[in-house]
PDB file of C-alpha atoms in Angstrom:
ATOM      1  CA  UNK A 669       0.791 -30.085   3.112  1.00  0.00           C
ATOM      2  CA  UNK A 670       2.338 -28.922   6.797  1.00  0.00           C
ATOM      3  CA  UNK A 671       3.383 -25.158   6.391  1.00  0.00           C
ATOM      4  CA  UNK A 672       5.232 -23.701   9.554  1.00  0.00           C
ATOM      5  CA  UNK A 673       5.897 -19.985   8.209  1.00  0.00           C
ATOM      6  CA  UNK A 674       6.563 -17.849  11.183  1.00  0.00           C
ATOM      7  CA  UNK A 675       6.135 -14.469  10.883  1.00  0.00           C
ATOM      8  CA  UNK A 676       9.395 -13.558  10.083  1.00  0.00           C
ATOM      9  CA  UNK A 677       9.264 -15.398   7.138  1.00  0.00           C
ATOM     10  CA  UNK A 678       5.890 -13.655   5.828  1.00  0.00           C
ATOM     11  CA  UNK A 679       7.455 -10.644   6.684  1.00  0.00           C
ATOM     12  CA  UNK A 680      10.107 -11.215   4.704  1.00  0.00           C
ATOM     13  CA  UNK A 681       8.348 -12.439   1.568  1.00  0.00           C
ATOM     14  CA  UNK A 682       6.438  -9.275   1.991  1.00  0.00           C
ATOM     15  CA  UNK A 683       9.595  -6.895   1.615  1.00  0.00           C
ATOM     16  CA  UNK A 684      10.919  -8.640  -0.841  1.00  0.00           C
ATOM     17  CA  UNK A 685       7.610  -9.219  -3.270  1.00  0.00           C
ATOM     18  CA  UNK A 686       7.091  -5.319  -2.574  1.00  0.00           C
ATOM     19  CA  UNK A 687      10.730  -4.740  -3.913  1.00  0.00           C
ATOM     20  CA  UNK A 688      10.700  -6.821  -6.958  1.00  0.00           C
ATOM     21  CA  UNK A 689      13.904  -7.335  -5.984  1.00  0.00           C
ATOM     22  CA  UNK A 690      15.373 -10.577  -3.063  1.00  0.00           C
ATOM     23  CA  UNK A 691      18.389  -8.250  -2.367  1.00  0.00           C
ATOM     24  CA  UNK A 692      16.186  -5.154  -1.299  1.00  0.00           C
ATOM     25  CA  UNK A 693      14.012  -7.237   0.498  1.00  0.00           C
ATOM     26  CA  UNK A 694      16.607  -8.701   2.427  1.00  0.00           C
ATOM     27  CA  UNK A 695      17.900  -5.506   3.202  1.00  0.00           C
ATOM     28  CA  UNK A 696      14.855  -4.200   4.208  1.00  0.00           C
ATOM     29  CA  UNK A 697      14.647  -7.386   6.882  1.00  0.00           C
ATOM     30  CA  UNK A 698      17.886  -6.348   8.052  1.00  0.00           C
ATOM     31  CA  UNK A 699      19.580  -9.970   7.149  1.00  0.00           C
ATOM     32  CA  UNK A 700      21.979 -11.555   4.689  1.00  0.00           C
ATOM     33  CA  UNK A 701      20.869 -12.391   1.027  1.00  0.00           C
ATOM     34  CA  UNK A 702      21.962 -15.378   1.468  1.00  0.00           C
ATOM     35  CA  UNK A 703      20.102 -16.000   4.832  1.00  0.00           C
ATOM     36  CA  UNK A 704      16.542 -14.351   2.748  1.00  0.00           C
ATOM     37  CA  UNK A 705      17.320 -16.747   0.032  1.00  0.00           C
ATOM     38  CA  UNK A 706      17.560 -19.629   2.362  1.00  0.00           C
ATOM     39  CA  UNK A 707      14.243 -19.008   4.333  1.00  0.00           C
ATOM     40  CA  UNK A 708      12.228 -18.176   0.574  1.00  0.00           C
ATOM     41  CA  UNK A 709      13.316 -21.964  -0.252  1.00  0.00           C
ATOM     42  CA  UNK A 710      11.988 -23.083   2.562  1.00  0.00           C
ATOM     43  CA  UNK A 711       8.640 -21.621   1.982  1.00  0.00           C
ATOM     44  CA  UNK A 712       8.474 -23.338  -1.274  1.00  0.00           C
ATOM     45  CA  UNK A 713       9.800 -26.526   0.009  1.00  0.00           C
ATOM     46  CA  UNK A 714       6.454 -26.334   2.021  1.00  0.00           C
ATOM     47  CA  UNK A 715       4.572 -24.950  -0.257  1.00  0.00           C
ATOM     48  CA  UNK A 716       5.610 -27.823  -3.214  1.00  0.00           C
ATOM     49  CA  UNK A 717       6.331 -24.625  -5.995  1.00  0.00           C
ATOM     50  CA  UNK A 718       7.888 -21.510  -6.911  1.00  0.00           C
ATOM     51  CA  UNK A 719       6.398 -18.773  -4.897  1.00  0.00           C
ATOM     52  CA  UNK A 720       8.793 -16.480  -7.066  1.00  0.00           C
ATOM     53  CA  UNK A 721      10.107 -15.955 -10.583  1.00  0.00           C
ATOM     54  CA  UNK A 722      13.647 -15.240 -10.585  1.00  0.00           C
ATOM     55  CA  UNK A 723      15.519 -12.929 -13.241  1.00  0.00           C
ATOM     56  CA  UNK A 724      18.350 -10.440 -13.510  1.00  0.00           C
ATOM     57  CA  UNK A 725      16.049  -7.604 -13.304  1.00  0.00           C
ATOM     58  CA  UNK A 726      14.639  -9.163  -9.741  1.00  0.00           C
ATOM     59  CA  UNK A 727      11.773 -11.224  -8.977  1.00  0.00           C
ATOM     60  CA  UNK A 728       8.153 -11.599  -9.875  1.00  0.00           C
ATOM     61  CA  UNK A 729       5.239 -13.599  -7.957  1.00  0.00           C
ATOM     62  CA  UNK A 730       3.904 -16.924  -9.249  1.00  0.00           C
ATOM     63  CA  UNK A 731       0.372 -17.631  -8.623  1.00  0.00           C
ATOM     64  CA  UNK A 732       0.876 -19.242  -5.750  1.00  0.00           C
ATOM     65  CA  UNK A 733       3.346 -16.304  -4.663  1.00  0.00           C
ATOM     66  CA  UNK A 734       0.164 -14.255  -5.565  1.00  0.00           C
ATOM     67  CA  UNK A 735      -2.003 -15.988  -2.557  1.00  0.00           C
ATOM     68  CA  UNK A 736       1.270 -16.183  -0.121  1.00  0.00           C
ATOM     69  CA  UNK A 737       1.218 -12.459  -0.505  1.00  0.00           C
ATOM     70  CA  UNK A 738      -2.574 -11.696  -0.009  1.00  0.00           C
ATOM     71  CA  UNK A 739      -2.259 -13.489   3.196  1.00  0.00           C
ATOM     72  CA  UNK A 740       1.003 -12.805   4.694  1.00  0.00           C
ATOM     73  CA  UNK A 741      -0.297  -9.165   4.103  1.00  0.00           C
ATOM     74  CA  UNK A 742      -3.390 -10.148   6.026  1.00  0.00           C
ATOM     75  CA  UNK A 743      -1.260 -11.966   8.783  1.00  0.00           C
ATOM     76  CA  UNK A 744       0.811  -8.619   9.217  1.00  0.00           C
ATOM     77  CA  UNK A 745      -2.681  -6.727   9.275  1.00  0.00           C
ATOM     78  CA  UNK A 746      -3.758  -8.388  12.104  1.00  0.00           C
ATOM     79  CA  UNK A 747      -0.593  -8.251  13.856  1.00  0.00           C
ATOM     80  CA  UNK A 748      -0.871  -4.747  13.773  1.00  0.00           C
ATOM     81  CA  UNK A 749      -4.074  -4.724  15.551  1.00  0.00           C
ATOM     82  CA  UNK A 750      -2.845  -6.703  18.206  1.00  0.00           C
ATOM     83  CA  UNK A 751       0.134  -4.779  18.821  1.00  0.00           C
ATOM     84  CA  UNK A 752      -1.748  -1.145  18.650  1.00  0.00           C
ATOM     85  CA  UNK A 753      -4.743  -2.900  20.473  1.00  0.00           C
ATOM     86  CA  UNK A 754      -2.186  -4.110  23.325  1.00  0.00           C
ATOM     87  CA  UNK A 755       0.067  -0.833  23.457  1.00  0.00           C
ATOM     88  CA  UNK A 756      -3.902   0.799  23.479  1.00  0.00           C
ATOM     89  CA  UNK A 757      -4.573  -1.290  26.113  1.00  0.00           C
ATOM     90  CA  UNK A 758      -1.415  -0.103  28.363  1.00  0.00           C
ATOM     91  CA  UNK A 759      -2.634   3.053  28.332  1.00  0.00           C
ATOM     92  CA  UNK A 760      -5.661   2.681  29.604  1.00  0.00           C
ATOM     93  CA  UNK A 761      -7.024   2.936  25.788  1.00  0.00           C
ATOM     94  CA  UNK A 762      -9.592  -0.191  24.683  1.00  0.00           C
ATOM     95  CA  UNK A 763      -9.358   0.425  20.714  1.00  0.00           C
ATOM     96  CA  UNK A 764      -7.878   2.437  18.081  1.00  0.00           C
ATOM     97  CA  UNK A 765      -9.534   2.492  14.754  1.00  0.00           C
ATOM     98  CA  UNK A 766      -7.994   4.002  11.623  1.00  0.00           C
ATOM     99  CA  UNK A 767     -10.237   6.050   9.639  1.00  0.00           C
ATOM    100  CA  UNK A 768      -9.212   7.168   6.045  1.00  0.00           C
ATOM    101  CA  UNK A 769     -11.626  10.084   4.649  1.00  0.00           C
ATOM    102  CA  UNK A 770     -12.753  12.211   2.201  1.00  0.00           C
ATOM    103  CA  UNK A 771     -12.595  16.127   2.755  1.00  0.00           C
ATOM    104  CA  UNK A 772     -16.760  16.117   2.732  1.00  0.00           C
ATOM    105  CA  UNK A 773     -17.432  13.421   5.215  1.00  0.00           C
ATOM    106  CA  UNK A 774     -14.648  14.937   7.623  1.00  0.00           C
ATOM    107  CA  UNK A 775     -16.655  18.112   7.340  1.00  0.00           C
ATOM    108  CA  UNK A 776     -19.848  17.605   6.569  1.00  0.00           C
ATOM    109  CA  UNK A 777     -20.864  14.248   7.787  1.00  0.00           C
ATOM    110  CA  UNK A 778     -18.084  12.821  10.381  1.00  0.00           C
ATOM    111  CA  UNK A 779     -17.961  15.371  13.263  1.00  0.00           C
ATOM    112  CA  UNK A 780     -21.176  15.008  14.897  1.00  0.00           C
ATOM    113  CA  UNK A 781     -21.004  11.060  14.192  1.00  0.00           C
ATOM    114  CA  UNK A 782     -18.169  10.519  15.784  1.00  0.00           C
ATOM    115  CA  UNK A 783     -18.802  12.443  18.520  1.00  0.00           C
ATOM    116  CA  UNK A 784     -21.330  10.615  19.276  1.00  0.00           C
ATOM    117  CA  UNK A 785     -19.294   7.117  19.116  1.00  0.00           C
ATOM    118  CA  UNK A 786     -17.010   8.561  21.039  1.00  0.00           C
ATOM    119  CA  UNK A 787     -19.151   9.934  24.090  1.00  0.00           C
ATOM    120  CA  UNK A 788     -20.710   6.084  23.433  1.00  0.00           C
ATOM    121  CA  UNK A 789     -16.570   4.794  23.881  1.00  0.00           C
ATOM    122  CA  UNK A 790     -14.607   6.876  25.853  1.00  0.00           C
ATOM    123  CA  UNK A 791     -11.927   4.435  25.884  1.00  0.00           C
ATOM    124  CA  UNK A 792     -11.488   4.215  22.077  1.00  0.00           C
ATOM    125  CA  UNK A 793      -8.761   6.289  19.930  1.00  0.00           C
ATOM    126  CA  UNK A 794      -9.552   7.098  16.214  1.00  0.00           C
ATOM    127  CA  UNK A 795      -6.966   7.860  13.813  1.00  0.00           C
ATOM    128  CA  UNK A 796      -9.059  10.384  11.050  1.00  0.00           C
ATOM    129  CA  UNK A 797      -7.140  11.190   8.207  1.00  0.00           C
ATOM    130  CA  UNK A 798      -8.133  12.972   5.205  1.00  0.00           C
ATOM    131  CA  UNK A 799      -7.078  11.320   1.441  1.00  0.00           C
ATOM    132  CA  UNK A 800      -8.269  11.484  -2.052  1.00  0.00           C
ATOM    133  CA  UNK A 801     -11.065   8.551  -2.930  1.00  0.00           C
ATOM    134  CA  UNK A 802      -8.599   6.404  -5.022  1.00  0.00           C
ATOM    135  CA  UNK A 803      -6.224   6.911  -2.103  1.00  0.00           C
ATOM    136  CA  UNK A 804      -8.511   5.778   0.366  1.00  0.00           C
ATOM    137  CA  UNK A 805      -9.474   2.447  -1.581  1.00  0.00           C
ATOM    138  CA  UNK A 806      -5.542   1.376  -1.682  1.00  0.00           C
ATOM    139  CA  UNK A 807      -5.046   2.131   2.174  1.00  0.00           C
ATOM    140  CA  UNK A 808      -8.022  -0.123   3.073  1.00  0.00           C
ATOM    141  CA  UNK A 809      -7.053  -2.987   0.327  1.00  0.00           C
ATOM    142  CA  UNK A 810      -3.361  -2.658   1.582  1.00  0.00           C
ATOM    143  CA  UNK A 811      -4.742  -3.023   5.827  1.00  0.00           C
ATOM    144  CA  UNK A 812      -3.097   1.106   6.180  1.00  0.00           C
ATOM    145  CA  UNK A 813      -6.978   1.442   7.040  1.00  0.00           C
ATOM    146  CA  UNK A 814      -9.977  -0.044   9.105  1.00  0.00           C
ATOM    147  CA  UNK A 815     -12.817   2.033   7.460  1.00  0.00           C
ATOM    148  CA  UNK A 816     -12.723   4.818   4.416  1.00  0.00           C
ATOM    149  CA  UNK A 817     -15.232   6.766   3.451  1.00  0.00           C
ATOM    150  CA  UNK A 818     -15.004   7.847  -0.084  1.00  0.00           C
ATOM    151  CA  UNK A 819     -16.754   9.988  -2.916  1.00  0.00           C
ATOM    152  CA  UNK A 820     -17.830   9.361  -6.129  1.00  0.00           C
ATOM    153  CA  UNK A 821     -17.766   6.180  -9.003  1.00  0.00           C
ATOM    154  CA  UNK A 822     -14.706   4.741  -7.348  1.00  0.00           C
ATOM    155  CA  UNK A 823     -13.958   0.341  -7.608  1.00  0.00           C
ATOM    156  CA  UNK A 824     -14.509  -0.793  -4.193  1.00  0.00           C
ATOM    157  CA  UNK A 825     -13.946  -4.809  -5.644  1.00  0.00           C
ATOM    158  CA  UNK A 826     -15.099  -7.029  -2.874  1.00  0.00           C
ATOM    159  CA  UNK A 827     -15.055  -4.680   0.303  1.00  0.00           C
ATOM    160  CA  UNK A 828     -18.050  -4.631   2.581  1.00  0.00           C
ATOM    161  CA  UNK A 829     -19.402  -1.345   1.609  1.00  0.00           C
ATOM    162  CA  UNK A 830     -22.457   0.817   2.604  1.00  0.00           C
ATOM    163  CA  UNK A 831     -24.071   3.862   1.538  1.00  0.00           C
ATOM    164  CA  UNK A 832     -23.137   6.948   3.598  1.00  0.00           C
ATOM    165  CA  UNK A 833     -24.755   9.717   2.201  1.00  0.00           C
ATOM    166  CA  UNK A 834     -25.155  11.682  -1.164  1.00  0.00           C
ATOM    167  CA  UNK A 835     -23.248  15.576  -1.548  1.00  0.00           C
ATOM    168  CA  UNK A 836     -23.314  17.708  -4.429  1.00  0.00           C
ATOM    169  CA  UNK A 837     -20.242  20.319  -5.323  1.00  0.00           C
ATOM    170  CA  UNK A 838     -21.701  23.273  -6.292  1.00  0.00           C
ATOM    171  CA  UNK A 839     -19.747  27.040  -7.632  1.00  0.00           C
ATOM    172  CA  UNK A 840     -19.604  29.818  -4.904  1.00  0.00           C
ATOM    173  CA  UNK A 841     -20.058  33.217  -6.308  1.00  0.00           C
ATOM    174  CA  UNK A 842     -20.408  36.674  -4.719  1.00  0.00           C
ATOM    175  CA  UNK A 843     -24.078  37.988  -4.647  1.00  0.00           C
ATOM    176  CA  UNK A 844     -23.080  40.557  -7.397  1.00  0.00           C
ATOM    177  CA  UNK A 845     -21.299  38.230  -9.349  1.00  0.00           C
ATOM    178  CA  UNK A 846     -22.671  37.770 -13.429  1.00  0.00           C
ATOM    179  CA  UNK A 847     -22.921  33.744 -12.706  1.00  0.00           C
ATOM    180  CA  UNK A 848     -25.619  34.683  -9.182  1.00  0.00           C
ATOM    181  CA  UNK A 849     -28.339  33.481 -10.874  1.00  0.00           C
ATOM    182  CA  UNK A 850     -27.504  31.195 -13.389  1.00  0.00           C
ATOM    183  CA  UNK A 851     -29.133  27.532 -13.484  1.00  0.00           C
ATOM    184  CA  UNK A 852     -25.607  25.658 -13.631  1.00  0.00           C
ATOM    185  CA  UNK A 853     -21.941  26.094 -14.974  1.00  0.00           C
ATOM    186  CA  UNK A 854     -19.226  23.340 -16.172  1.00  0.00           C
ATOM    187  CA  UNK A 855     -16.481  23.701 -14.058  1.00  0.00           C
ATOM    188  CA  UNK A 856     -14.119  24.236 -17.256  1.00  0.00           C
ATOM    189  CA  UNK A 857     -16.028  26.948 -17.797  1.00  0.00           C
ATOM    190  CA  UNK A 858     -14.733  28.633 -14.033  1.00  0.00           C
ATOM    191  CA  UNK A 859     -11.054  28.244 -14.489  1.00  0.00           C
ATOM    192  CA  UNK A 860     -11.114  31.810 -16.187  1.00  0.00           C
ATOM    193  CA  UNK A 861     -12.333  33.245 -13.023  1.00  0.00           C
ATOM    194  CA  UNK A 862      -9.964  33.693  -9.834  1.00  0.00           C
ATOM    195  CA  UNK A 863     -10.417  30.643  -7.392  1.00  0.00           C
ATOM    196  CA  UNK A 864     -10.262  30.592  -3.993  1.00  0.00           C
ATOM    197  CA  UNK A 865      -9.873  26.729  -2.377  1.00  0.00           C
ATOM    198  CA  UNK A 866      -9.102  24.796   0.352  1.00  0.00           C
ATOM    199  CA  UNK A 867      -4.790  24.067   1.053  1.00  0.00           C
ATOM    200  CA  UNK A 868      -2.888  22.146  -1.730  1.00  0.00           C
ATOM    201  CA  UNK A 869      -2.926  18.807   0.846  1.00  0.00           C
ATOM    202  CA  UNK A 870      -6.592  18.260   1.154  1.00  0.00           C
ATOM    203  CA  UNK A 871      -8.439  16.077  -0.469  1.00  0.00           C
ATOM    204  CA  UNK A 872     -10.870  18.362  -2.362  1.00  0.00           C
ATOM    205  CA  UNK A 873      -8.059  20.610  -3.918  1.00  0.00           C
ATOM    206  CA  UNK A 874      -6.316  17.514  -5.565  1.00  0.00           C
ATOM    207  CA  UNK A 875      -9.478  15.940  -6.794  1.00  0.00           C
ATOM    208  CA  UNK A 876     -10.186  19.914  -8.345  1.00  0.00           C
ATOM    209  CA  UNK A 877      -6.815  19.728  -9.830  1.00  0.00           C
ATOM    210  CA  UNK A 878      -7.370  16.328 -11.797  1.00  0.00           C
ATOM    211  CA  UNK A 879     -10.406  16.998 -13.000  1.00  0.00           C
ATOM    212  CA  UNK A 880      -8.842  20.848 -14.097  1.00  0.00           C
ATOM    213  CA  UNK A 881      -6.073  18.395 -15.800  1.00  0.00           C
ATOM    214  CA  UNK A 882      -8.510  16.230 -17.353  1.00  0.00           C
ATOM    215  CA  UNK A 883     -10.368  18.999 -18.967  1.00  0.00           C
ATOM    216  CA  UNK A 884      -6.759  20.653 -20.202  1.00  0.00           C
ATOM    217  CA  UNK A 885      -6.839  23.217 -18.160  1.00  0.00           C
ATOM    218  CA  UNK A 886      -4.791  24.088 -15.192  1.00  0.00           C
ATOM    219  CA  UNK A 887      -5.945  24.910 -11.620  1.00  0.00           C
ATOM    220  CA  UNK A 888      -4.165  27.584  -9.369  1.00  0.00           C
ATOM    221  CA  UNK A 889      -6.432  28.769  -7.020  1.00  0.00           C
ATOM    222  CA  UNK A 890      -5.504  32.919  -6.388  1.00  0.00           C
ATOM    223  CA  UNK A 891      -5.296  32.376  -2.612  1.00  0.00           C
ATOM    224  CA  UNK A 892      -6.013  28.987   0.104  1.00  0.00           C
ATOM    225  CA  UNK A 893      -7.115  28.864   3.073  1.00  0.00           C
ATOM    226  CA  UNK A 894      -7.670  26.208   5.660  1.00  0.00           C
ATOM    227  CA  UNK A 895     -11.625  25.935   5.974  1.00  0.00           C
ATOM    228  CA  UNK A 896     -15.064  26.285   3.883  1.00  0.00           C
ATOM    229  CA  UNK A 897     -15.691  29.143   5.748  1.00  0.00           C
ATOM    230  CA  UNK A 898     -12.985  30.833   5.473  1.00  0.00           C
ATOM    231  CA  UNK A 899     -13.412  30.493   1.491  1.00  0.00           C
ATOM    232  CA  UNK A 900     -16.788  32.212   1.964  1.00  0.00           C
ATOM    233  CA  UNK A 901     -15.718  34.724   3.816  1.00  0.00           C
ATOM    234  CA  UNK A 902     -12.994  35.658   0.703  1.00  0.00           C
ATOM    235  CA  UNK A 903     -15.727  34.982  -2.231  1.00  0.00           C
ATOM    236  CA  UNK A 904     -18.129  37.549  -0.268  1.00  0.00           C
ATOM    237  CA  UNK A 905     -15.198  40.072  -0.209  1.00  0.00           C
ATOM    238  CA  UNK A 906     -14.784  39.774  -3.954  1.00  0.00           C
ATOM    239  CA  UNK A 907     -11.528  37.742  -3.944  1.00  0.00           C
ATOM    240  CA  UNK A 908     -12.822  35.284  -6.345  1.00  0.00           C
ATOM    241  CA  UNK A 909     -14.938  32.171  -6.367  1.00  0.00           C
ATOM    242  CA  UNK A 910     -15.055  28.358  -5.530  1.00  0.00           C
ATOM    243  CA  UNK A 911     -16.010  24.849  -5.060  1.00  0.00           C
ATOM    244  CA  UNK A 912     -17.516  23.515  -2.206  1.00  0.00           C
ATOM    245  CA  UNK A 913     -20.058  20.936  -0.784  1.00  0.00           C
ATOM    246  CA  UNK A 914     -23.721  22.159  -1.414  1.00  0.00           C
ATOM    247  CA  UNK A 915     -24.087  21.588   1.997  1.00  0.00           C
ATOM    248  CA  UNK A 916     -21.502  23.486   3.354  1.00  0.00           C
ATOM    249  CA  UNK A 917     -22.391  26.766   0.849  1.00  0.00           C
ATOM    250  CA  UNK A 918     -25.828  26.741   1.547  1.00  0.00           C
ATOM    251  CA  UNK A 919     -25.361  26.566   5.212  1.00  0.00           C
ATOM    252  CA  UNK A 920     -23.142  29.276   5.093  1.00  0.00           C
ATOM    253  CA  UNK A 921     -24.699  31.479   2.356  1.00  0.00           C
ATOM    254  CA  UNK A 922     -27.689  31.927   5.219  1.00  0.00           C
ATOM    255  CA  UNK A 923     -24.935  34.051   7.136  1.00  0.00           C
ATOM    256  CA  UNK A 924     -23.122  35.660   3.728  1.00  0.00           C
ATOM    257  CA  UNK A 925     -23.708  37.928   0.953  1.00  0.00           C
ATOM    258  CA  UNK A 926     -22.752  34.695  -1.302  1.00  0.00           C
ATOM    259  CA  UNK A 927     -24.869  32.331  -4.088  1.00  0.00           C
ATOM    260  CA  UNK A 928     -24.455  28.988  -5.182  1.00  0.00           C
ATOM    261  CA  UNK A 929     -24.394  27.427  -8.467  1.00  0.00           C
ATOM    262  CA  UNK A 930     -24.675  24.490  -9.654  1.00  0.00           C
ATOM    263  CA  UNK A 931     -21.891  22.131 -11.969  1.00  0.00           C
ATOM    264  CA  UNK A 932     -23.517  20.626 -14.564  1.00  0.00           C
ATOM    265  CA  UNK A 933     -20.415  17.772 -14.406  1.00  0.00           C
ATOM    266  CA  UNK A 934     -21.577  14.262 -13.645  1.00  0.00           C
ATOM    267  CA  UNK A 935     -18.745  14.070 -11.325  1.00  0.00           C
ATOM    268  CA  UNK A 936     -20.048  17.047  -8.995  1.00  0.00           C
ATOM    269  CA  UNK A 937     -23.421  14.974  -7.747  1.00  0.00           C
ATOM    270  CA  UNK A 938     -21.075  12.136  -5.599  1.00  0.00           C
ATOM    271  CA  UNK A 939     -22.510   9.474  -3.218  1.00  0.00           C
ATOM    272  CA  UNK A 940     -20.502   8.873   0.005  1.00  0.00           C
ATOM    273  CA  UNK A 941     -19.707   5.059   0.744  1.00  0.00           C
ATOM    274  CA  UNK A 942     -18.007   3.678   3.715  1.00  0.00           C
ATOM    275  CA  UNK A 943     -16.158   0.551   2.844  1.00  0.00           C
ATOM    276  CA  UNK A 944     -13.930  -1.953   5.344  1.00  0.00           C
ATOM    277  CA  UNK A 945     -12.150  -4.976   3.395  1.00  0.00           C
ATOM    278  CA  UNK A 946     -14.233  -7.197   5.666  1.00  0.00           C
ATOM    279  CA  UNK A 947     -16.364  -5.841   8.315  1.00  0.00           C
ATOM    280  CA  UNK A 948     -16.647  -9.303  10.024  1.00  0.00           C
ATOM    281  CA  UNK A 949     -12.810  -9.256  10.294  1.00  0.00           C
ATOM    282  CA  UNK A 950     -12.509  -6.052  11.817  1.00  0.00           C
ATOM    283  CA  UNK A 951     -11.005  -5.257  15.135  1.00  0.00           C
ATOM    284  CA  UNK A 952     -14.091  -4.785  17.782  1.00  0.00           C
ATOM    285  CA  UNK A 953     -14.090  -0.991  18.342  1.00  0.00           C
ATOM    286  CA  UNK A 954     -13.535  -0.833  14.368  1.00  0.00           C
ATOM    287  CA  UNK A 955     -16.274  -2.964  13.963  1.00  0.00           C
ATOM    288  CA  UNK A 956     -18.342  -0.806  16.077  1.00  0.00           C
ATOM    289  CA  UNK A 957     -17.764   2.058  14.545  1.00  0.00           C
ATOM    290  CA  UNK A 958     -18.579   0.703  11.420  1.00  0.00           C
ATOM    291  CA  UNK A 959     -21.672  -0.166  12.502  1.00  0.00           C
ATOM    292  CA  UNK A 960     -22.436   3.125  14.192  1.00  0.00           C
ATOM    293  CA  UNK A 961     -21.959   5.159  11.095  1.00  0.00           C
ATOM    294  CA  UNK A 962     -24.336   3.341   8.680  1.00  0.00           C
ATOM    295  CA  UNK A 963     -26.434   3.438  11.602  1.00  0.00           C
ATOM    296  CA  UNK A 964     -29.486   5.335  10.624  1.00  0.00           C
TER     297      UNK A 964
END
C-alpha cells in the first residue's frame, strides 16, 4: 500500500467526517464539492476501500474511515504543536502547554504547582482553563488539550492517567445555623435552604446543577460570586449556605464565624486524576509539566 495524503487532504476528511455531510465539509475547506469529492476518491484509491458511506442524508465512516479519522485527527494535533511551538518560539517563548481543569485543582491544588514549574521554565506559556470533568475528558481525546485534571468516577479509556489528589465537598453553614453541628446532610436535602455559589460558568456550579437535576430538584443559588471566599464571607453574614472543597472551608472557617458539614453523597468524596492521551507523545514542556505535577 503507498498512501501520499497531504495534509490538506486529512484536513479535509476531518471537516467533512465531523459534518456528516461532503458538502459542509467542503465548504468548511473553502473548495468545490466537486474538487472534495475528487481528493476523498483518491484517498480510497490508496487506501483499496470506502473510507465513507454515502446517503441522501450525508455520509457515515466505514471502519477504515474510523482509523483515517483517529489519525488524521492526530496528524492535525501535532501540527498544532508545531505551529504554536514555532509562533512560541518567535517570541522568545520555548513551550505552551494547554491545561484543561477542574474548579478544585485550579484552586486548591494548581496555583502553588505551577508556580513552581513556572519559576523552574520561565520560557514556557500555559493555557489553564477551567471545564466540567466530562468536558475535560473530550478536549484531551479530541487534542483541544495537553493535560486535564478532572474529579470524580469519570471514563478516562486508554489515557495515561495519574492520581492527583483526593477532595471532599462539604455544606457551608453559618455558626448559628440548625445544620452547625450535624454529622452529614444529602445535598437534596439543602436545596430548601438559600445557596450561595460560585458564577454560572465555573465548573463547580454546573456539576451542582446536574446533580440538583438528577435528584429532581432545581438549583438557583440566591446570589454568585466569583471566589470561595467570597462565598464565606456571604454564608457568615447570614445570606445563605454552600458547597465547597473541604479544603477550601476549613481553611477559611479558621478566619470565619462559619462550620462545615459533611454530604453524605458518594459523589461529594472525588479523587483528582491528571490524564494526557499519551504522555510519551506529548510536546516537551507538556511533557514536563506532566511530570512535575504527579511529582511527589
Amino acid at each position: 500500500m503507498n498512501l501520499h495524503f497531504d495534509l490538506f487532504d486529512l484536513k479535509l476528511f476531518v471537516y467533512v467526517a465531523d459534518a456528516r455531510s461532503l458538502t459542509r465539509g467542503a465548504e468548511k475547506a473553502c473548495i468545490s464539492l466537486a474538487a472534495a469529492s475528487t481528493r476523498i476518491k483518491q484517498m480510497e484509491e490508496a487506501v483499496g476501500g470506502k473510507l465513507l458511506h454515502r446517503s441522501a442524508q450525508g455520509v457515515s465512516l466505514t471502519a477504515a474511515g474510523q482509523a483515517v479519522l483517529y489519525h488524521a485527527k492526530r496528524v492535525m494535533q501535532q501540527m498544532e504543536h508545531l505551529r504554536c511551538d514555532m509562533q512560541d518560539f518567535g517570541k522568545g517563548i520555548k513551550g505552551h502547554v494547554r491545561v484543561f481543569a477542574n474548579t478544585t485543582s485550579i484552586t486548591e491544588y494548581l496555583p502553588q504547582k505551577l508556580a513552581g514549574f513556572l519559576t523552574q521554565h520561565p520560557a514556557v506559556q500555559v493555557d489553564l482553563r477551567e471545564y466540567l470533568s466530562e468536558e475535560i475528558v473530550r478536549a484531551v481525546a479530541d487534542g483541544e488539550a495537553d493535560i486535564g485534571i478532572l474529579a470524580g468516577d469519570v471514563h478516562t479509556g486508554d489515557f495515561d492517567a495519574r492520581a492527583f489528589g483526593s477532595n471532599q465537598l462539604v455544606l457551608v453553614v453559618p455558626k448559628s445555623h440548625h445544620l452547625a453541628g450535624a454529622p452529614s446532610v444529602a445535598f437534596a436535602d439543602t436545596l430548601d435552604e438559600q445557596h450561595v455559589g460560585l458564577h454560572h460558568g465555573s465548573a463547580i456550579h454546573r456539576f451542582l446543577q446536574r446533580r440538583a437535576e438528577l435528584a429532581g430538584r432545581g438549583f438557583n443559588p440566591r446570589i454568585q460570586v466569583s471566589s470561595f471566599e467570597a462565598i464565606c464571607l456571604m454564608i457568615e453574614a447570614g445570606v445563605g449556605v454552600g458547597v465547597l472543597p473541604a479544603s477550601s472551608a476549613q481553611r477559611l472557617s479558621m478566619a470565619m464565624q462559619i462550620s462545615t458539614v459533611a454530604l453524605s453523597d458518594a459523589w461529594a468524596e472525588r479523587e483528582l486524576k491528571l490524564i494526557a492521551r499519551n504522555r510519551e507523545q506529548l510536546p516537551a514542556s507538556a511533557r514536563e509539566l506532566f511530570d512535575h505535577l504527579v511529582a511527589p
